CSV table of C-alpha atoms and ligand atoms in Angstrom, one decimal:
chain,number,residue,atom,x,y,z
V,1336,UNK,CA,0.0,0.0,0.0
V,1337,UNK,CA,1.5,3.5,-0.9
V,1338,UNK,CA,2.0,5.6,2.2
V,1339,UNK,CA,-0.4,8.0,1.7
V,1340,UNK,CA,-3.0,10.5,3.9
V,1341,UNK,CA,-6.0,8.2,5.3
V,1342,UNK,CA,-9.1,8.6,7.5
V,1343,UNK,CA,-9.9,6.0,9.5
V,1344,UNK,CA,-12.1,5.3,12.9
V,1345,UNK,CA,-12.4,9.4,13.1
V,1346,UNK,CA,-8.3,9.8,12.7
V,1347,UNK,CA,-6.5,11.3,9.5
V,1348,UNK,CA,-3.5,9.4,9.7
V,1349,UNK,CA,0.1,9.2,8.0
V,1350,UNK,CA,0.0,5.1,8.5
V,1351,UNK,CA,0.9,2.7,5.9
V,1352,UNK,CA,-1.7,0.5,7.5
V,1353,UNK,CA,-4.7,2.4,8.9
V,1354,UNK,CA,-7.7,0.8,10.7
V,1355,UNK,CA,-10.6,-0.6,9.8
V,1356,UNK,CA,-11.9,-0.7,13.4
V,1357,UNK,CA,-13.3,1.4,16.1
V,1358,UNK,CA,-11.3,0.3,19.0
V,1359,UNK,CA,-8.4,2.0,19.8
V,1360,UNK,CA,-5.3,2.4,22.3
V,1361,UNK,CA,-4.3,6.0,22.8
V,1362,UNK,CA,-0.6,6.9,24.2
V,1363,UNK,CA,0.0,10.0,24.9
V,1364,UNK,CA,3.7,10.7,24.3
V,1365,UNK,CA,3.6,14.1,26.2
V,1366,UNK,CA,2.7,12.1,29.5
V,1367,UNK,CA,5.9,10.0,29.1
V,1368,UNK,CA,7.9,13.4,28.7
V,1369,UNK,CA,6.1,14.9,31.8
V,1370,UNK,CA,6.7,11.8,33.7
V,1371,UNK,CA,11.0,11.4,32.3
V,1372,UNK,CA,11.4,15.0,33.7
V,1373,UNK,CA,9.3,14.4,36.7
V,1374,UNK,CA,11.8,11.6,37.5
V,1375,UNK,CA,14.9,13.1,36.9
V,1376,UNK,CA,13.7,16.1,38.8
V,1377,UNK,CA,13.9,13.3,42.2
V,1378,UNK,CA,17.6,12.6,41.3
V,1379,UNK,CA,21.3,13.8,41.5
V,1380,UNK,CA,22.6,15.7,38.3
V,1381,UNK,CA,24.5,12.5,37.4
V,1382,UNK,CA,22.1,10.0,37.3
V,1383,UNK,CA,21.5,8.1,34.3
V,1384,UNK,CA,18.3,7.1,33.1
V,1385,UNK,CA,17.1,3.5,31.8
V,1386,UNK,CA,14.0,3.7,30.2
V,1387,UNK,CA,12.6,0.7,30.3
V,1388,UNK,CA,10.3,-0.7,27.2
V,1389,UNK,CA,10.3,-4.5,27.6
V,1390,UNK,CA,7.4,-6.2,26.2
V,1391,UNK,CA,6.4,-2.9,23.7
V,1392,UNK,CA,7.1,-0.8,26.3
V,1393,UNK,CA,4.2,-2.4,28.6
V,1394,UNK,CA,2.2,-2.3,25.6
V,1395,UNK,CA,2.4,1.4,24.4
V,1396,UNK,CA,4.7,0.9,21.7
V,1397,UNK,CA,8.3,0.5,22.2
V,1398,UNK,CA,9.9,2.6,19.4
V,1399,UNK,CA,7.9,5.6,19.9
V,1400,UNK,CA,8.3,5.6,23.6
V,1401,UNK,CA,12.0,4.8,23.4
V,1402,UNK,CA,12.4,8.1,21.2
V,1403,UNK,CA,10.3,10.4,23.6
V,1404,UNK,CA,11.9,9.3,26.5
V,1405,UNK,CA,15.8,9.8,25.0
V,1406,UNK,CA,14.4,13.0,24.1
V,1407,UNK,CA,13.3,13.7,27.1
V,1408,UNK,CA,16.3,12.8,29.0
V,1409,UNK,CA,17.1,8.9,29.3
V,1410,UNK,CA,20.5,7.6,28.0
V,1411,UNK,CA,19.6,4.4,28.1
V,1412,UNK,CA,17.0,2.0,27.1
V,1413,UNK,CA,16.6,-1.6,28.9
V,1414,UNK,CA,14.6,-4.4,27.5
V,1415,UNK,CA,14.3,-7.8,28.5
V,1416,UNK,CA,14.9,-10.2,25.2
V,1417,UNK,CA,17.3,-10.3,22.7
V,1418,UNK,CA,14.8,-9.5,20.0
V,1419,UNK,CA,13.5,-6.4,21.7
V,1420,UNK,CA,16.7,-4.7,21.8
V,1421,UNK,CA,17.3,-5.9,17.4
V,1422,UNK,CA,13.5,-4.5,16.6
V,1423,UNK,CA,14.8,-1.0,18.7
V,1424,UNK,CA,18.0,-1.1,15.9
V,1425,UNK,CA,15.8,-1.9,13.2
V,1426,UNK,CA,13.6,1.2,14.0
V,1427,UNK,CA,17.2,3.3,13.6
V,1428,UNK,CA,17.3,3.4,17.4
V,1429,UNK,CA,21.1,3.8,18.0
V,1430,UNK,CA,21.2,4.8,21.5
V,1431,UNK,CA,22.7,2.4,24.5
V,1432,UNK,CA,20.6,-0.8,24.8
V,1433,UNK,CA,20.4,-3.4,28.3
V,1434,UNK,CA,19.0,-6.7,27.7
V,1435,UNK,CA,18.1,-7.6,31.2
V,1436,UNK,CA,16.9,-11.0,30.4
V,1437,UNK,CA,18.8,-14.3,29.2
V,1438,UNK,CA,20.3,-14.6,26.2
V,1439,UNK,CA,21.9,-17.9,24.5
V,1440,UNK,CA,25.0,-17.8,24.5
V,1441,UNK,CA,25.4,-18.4,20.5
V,1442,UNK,CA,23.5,-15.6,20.4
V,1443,UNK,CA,26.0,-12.5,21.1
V,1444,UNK,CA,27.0,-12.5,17.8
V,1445,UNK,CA,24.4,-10.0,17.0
V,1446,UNK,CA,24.0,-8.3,20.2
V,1447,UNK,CA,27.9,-7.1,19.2
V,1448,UNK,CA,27.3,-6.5,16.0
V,1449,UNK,CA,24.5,-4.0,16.2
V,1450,UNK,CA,25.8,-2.7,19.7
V,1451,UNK,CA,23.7,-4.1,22.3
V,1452,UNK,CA,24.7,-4.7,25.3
V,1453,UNK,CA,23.9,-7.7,27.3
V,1454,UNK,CA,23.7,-9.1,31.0
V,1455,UNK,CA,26.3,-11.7,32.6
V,1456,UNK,CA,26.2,-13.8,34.8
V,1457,UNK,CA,27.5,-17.3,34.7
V,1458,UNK,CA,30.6,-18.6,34.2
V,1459,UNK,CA,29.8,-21.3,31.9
V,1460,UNK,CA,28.2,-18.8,29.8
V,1461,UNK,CA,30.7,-16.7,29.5
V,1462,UNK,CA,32.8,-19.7,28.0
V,1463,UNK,CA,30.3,-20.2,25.8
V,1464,UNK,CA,29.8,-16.7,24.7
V,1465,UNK,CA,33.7,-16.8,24.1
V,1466,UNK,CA,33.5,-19.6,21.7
V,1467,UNK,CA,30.7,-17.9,19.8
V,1468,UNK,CA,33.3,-14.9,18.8
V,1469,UNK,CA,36.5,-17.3,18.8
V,1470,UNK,CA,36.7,-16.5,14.9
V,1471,UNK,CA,35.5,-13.1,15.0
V,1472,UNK,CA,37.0,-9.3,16.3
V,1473,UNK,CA,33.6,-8.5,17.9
V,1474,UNK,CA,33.9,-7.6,21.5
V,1475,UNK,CA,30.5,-7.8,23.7
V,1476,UNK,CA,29.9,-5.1,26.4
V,1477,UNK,CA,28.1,-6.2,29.3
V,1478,UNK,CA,26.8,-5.8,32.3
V,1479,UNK,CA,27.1,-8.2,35.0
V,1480,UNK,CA,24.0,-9.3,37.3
V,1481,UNK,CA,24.2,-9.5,41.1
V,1482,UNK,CA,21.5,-11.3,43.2
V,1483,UNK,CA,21.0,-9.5,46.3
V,1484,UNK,CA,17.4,-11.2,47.5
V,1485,UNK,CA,15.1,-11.3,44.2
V,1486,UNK,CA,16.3,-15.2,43.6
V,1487,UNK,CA,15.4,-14.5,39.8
V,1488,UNK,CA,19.1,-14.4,37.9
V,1489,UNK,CA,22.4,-13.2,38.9
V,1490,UNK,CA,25.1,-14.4,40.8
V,1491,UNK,CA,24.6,-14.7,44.5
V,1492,UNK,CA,27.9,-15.2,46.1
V,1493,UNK,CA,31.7,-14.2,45.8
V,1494,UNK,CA,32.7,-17.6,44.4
V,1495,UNK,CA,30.0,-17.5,41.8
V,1496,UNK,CA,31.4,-13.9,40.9
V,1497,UNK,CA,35.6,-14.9,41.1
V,1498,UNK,CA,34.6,-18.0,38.6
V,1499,UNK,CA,33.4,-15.5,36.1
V,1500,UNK,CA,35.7,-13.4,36.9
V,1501,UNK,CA,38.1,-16.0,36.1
V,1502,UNK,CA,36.7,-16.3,32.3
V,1503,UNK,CA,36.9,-12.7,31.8
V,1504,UNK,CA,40.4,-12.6,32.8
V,1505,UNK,CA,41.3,-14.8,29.6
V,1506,UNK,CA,40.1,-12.6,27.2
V,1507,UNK,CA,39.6,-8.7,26.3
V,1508,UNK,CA,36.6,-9.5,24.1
V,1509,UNK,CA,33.9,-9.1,27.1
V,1510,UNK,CA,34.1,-5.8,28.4
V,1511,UNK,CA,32.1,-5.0,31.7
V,1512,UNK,CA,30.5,-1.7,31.3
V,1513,UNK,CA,28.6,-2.2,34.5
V,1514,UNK,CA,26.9,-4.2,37.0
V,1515,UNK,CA,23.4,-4.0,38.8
V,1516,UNK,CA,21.1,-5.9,41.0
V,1517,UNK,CA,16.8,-5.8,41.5
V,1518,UNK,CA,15.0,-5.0,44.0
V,1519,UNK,CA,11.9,-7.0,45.2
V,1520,UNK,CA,10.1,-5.5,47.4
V,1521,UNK,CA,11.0,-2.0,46.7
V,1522,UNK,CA,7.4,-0.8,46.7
V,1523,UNK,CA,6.4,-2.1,50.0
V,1524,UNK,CA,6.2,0.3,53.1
V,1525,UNK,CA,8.5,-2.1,55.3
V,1526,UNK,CA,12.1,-0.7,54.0
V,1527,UNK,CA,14.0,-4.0,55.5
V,1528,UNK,CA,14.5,-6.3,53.1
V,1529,UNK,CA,15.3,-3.1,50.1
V,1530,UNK,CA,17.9,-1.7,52.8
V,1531,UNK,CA,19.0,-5.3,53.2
V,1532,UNK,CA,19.3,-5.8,49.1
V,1533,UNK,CA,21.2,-2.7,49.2
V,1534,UNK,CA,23.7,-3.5,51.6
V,1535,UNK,CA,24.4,-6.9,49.6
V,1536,UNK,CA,24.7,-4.8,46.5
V,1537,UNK,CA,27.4,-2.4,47.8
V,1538,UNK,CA,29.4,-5.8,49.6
V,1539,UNK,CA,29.2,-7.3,46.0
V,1540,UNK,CA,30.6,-4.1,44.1
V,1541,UNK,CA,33.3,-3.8,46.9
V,1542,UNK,CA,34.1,-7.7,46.3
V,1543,UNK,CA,34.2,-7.1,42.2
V,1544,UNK,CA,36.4,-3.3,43.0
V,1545,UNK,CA,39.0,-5.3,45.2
V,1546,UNK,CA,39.1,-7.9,42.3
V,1547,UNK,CA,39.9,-5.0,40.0
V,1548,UNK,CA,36.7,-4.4,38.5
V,1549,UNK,CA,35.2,-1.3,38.9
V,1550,UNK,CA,32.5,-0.9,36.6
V,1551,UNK,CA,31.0,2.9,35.3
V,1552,UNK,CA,27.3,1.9,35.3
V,1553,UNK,CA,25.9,0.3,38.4
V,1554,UNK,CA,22.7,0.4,39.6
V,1555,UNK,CA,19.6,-1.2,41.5
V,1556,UNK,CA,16.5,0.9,41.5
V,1557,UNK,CA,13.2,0.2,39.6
V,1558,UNK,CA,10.7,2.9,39.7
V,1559,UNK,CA,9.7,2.2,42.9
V,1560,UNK,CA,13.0,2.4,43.9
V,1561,UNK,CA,14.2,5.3,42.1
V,1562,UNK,CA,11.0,7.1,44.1
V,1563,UNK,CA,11.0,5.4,47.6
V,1564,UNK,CA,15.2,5.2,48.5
V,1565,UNK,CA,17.7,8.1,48.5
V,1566,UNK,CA,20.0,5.3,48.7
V,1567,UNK,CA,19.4,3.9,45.6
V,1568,UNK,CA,20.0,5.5,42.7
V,1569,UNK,CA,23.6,4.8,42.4
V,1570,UNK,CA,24.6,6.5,38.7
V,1571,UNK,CA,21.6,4.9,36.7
V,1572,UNK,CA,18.1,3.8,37.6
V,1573,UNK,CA,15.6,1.6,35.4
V,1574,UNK,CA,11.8,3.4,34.9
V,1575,UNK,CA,9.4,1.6,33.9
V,1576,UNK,CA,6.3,1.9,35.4
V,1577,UNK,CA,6.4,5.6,37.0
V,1578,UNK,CA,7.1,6.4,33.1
V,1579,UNK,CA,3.6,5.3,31.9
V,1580,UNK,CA,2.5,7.0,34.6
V,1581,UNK,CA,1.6,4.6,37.3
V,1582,UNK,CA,2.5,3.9,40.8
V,1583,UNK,CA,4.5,0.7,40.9
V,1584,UNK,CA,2.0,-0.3,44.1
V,1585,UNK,CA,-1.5,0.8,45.9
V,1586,UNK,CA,0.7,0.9,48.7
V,1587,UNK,CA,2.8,4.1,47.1
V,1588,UNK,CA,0.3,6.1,46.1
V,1589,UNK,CA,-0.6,8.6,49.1
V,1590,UNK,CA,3.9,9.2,49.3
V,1591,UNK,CA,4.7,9.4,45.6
V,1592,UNK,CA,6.9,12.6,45.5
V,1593,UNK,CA,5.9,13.6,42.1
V,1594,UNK,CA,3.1,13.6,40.1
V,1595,UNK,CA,2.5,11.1,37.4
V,1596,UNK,CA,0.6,11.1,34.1
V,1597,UNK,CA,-1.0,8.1,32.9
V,1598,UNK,CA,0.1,7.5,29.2
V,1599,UNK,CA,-2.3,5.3,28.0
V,1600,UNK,CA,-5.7,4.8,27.3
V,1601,UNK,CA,-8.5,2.6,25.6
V,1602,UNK,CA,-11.7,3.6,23.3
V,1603,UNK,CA,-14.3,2.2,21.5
V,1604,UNK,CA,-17.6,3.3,19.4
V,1605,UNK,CA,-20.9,1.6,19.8
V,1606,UNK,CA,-22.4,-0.4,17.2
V,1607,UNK,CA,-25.4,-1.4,17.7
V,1608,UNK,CA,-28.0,0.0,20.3
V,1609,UNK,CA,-31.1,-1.6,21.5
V,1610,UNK,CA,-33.8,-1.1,24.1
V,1611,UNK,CA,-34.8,-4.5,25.9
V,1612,UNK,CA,-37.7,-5.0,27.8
V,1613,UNK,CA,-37.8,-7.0,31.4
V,1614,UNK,CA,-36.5,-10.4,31.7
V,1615,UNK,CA,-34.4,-10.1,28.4
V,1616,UNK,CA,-31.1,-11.9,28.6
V,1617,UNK,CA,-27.7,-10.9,27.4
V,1618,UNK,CA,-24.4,-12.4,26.2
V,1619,UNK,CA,-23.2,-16.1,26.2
V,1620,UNK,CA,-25.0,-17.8,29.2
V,1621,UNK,CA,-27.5,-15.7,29.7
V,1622,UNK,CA,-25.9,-14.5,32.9
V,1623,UNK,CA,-27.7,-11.1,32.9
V,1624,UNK,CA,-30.9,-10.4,33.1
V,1625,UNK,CA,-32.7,-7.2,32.3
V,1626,UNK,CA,-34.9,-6.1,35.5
V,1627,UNK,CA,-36.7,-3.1,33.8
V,1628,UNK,CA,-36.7,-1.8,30.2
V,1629,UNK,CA,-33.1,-1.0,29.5
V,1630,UNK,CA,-30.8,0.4,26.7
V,1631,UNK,CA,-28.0,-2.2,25.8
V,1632,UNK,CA,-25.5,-1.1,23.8
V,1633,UNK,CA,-23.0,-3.3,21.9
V,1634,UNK,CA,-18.6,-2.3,21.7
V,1635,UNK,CA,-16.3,-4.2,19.7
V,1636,UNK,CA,-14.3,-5.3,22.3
V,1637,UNK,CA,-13.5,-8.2,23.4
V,1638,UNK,CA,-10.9,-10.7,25.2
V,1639,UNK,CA,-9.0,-11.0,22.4
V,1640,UNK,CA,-8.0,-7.8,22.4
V,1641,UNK,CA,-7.2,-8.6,25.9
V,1642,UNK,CA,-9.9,-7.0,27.5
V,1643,UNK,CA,-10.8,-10.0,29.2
V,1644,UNK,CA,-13.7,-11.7,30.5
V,1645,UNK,CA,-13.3,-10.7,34.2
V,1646,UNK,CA,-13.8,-7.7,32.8
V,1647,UNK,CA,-17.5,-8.2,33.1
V,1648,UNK,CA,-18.1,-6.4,36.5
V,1649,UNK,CA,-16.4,-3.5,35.4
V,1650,UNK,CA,-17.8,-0.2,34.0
V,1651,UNK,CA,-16.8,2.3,30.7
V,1652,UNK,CA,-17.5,6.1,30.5
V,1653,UNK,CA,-20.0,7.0,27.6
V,1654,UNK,CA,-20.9,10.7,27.4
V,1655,UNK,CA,-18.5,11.2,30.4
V,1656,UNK,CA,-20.9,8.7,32.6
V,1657,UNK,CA,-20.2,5.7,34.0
V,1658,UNK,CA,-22.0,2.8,32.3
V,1659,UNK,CA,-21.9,-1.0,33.4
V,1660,UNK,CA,-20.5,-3.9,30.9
V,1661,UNK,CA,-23.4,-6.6,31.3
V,1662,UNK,CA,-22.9,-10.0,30.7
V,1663,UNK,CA,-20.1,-12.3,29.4
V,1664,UNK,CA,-17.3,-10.0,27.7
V,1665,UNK,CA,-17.0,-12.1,24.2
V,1666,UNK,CA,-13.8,-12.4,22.3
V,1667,UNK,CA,-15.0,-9.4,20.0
V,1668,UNK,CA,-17.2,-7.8,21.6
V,1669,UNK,CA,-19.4,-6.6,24.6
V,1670,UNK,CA,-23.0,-5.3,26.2
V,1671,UNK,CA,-23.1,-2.2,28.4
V,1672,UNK,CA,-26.1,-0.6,30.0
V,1673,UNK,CA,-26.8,3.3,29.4
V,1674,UNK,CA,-29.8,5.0,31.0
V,1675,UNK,CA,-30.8,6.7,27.7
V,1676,UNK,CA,-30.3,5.7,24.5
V,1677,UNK,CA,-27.0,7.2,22.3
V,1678,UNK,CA,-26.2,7.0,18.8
V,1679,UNK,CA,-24.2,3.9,16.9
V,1680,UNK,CA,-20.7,5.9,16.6
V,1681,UNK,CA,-20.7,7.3,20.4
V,1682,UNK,CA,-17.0,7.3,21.8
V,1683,UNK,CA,-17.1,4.9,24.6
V,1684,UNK,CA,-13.4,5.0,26.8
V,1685,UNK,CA,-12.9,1.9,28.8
V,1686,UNK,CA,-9.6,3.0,30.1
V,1687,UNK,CA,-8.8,6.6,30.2
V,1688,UNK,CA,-11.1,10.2,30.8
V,1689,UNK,CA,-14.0,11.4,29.1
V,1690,UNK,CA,-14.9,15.0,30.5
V,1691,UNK,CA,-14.5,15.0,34.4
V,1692,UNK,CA,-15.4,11.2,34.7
V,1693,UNK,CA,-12.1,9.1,34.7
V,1694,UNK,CA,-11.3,5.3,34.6
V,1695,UNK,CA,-7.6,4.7,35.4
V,1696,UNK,CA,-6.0,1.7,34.9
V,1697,UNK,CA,-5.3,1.5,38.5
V,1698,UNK,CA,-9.2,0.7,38.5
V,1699,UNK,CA,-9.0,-1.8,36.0
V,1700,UNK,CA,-5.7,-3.9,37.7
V,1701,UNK,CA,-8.5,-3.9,40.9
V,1702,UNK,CA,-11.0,-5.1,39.2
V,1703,UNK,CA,-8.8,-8.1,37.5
V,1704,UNK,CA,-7.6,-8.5,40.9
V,1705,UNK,CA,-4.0,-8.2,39.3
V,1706,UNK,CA,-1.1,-5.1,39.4
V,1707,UNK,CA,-1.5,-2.2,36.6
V,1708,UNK,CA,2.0,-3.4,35.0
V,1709,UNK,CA,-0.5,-6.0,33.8
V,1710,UNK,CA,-3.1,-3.8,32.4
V,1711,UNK,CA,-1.8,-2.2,29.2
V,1712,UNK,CA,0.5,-5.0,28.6
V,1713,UNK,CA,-2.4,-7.6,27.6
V,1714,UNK,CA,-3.6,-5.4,25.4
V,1715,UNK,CA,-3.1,-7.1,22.3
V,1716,UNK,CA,-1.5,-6.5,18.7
V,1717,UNK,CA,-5.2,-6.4,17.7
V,1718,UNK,CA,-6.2,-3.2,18.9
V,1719,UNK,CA,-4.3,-0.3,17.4
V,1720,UNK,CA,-2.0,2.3,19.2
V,1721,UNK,CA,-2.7,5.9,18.2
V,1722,UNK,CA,0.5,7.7,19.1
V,1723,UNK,CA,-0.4,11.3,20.3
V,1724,UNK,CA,1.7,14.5,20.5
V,1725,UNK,CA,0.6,17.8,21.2
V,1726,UNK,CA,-2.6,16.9,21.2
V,1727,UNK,CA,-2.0,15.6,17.5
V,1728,UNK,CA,-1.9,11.5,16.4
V,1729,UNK,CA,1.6,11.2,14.9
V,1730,UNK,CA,1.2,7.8,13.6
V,1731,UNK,CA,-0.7,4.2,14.1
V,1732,UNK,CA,0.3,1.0,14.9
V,1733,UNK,CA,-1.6,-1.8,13.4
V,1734,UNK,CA,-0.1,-5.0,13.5
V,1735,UNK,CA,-3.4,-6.9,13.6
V,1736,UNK,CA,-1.4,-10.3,13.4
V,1737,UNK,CA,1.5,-10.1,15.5
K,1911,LIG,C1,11.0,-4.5,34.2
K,1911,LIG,C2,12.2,-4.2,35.0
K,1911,LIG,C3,12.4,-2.9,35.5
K,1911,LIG,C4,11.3,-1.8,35.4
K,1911,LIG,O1,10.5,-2.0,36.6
K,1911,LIG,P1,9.4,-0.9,37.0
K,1911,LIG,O2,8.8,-1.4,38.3
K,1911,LIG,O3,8.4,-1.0,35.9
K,1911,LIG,O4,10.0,0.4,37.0
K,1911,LIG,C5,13.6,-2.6,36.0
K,1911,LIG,N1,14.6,-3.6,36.1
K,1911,LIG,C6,14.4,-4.8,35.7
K,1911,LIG,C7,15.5,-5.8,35.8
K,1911,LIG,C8,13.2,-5.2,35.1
K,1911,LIG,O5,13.0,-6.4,34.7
């Protein structure tokens, strides 16, 4: 399809692939500005920034939010897979890339090659990495993982650290640019067991400094934290959450020492409306029951767009009122009651504000019973991502597939 100017679900759009479909994901790239400088304004003047946009940056879109935020002020961008960091390259992304996660090592030949730098920490697969660039002048920059309490990956003790220590000292191709730990419980009240990790952490870096290695970048802090520990910045921390602009727990909320914007939000148009009279049943099951005459209007929304069925007790602003879904959220598409009948085309926001009426995600992770991290990120490839600026839609993503 030629790139070309075309209207679609009420946007004109530059897209080469516009939508069909009135459901949309909005992410508002001033927010993630406003919430970059509102974290840097909590830290030193040297403090690096990771931004962190694993898993399409929680499901906003990781390109554009990796470009707003380095304008904004990050240096550095952290991911969690090897192919995250590649499709950030492939969008002509050239700034410093972490991937946090695992990566096999026959794998680092590309992470050199295109500049990404990954995280260490086993001897064996250092060895391993080593063989991979035997025949090759490619050196890999990492950084190495320290487990000071989380249990997930990294190296727990001095002798785990001194055998890869040992592997490094063979060769100059792996060059430790820093090294970092995470924190678990970093958005609790109880500031023990953080205060603990960071202890460990410092005892570790002391251990790797007396060994000779005395890497630039080292840090611990998630958003939490980056916003709850004075102590923990080091000279980088990792945003993720506060930088979609939520509160990495309930628990944070009333101490947060800068205010957030939420990035993203969800909309849908009605397409069909219908008044029912008493004892009418709606969706799969019959599960609800109209008690009166009612107006039941339909949304093309559905679980596979990952709004998911336990969805179904939750409620969506149409004309800047709250309205109830009713009945079994289908994969496509869902009921809601209105007290007066609206037109097919009315904006209905399921995540998000309409007027003074407002639906944060924070209500949604309640309702799911699960954390907001999880909220944006289920949103699937299905549902397009309008990427706002100024007030403007720069661009849509519509993968539909994948
Ligand atoms: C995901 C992740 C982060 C970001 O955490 P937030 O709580 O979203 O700020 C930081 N560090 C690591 C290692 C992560 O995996």
């Amino acid at each position: 399809m030629e790139r070309s100017t075309l209207k679609s679900g009420g946007w004109t759009v530059e897209s080469l692939r516009p939508f069909y479909r009135d459901t949309w994901a909005e992410v508002d790239l001033d927010a993630i500005a406003h919430n970059i400088h509102a974290i840097k304004s909590t830290l030193p003047e040297h403090v690096h920034i990771m931004a962190v946009v694993k898993a399409n940056a929680y499901g906003h879109g990781a390109a554009d939010v990796a470009r707003e935020s380095l304008a904004a002020g990050a240096s550095i961008l952290g991911v969690a897979i090897l192919d995250e960091a590649i499709a950030l390259r492939q969008e002509g992304i050239v700034a410093p890339i972490l991937v946090m996660g695992y990566v096999r090592p026959e794998d680092v030949k590309i992470a050199c090659e295109l500049n990404i730098t990954l995280t260490v920490f086993q001897a064996e697969w250092a060895t391993l990495a080593l063989q991979t660039l035997q025949d090759s002048t490619l050196k890999l920059h990492c950084h190495l993982k320290l487990d000071t309490g989380m249990n997930r990956i990294g190296m727990k003790t001095e002798e785990e650290i001194d055998e890869l220590l040992a592997v490094l000292e063979t060769t100059k191709k792996i060059i430790v640019d820093g090294a970092y730990t995470h924190l678990a419980k970093a958005d609790e009240h109880d500031k023990q067991y953080t205060f603990k990790q960071i202890d460990r952490f410092n005892q570790l870096l002391d251990h790797l400094r007396i060994k000779g290695i005395d890497p630039f970048f080292k840090h611990c802090a998630n958003s939490a934290g980056t916003l709850q520990y004075e102590q923990a910045p080091f000279n980088v921390i990792r945003a993720g959450i506060a930088m979609y602009g939520l509160t990495p727990s309930i628990e944070m909320k009333p101490t947060l020492p800068v205010k957030l914007k939420q990035a993203f939000s969800l909309h849908s148009k009605v397409t069909h409306v219908k008044r029912l009279g008493p004892g009418e049943k709606v969706s799969y099951g019959g599960t609800y029951e109209t008690k009166q005459e009612e107006w039941i209007i339909t949304i093309p929304i559905g679980y596979a767009d990952g709004f998911i069925r336990a969805n179904q007790s939750g409620e969506v602003l149409v004309n800047g009122d709250r309205a109830p879904i009713v009945g079994r959220v289908c994969m496509d598409q869902l009921m809601v009651r209105v007290k007066e009948e609206v037109p097919v085309g009315t904006k209905v926001t399921l995540i998000g504000a309409q007027g003074d009426s407002h639906i944060s995600t924070d209500e949604v992770a309640e309702r799911l019973e699960t954390i907001n991290y999880e909220v944006s990120c289920i949103i699937s490839y299905r549902v397009p991502r309008a990427i706002v600026k100024d007030g403007k839609t720069l661009h849509i993503h519509n993968r539909v597939f994948s």
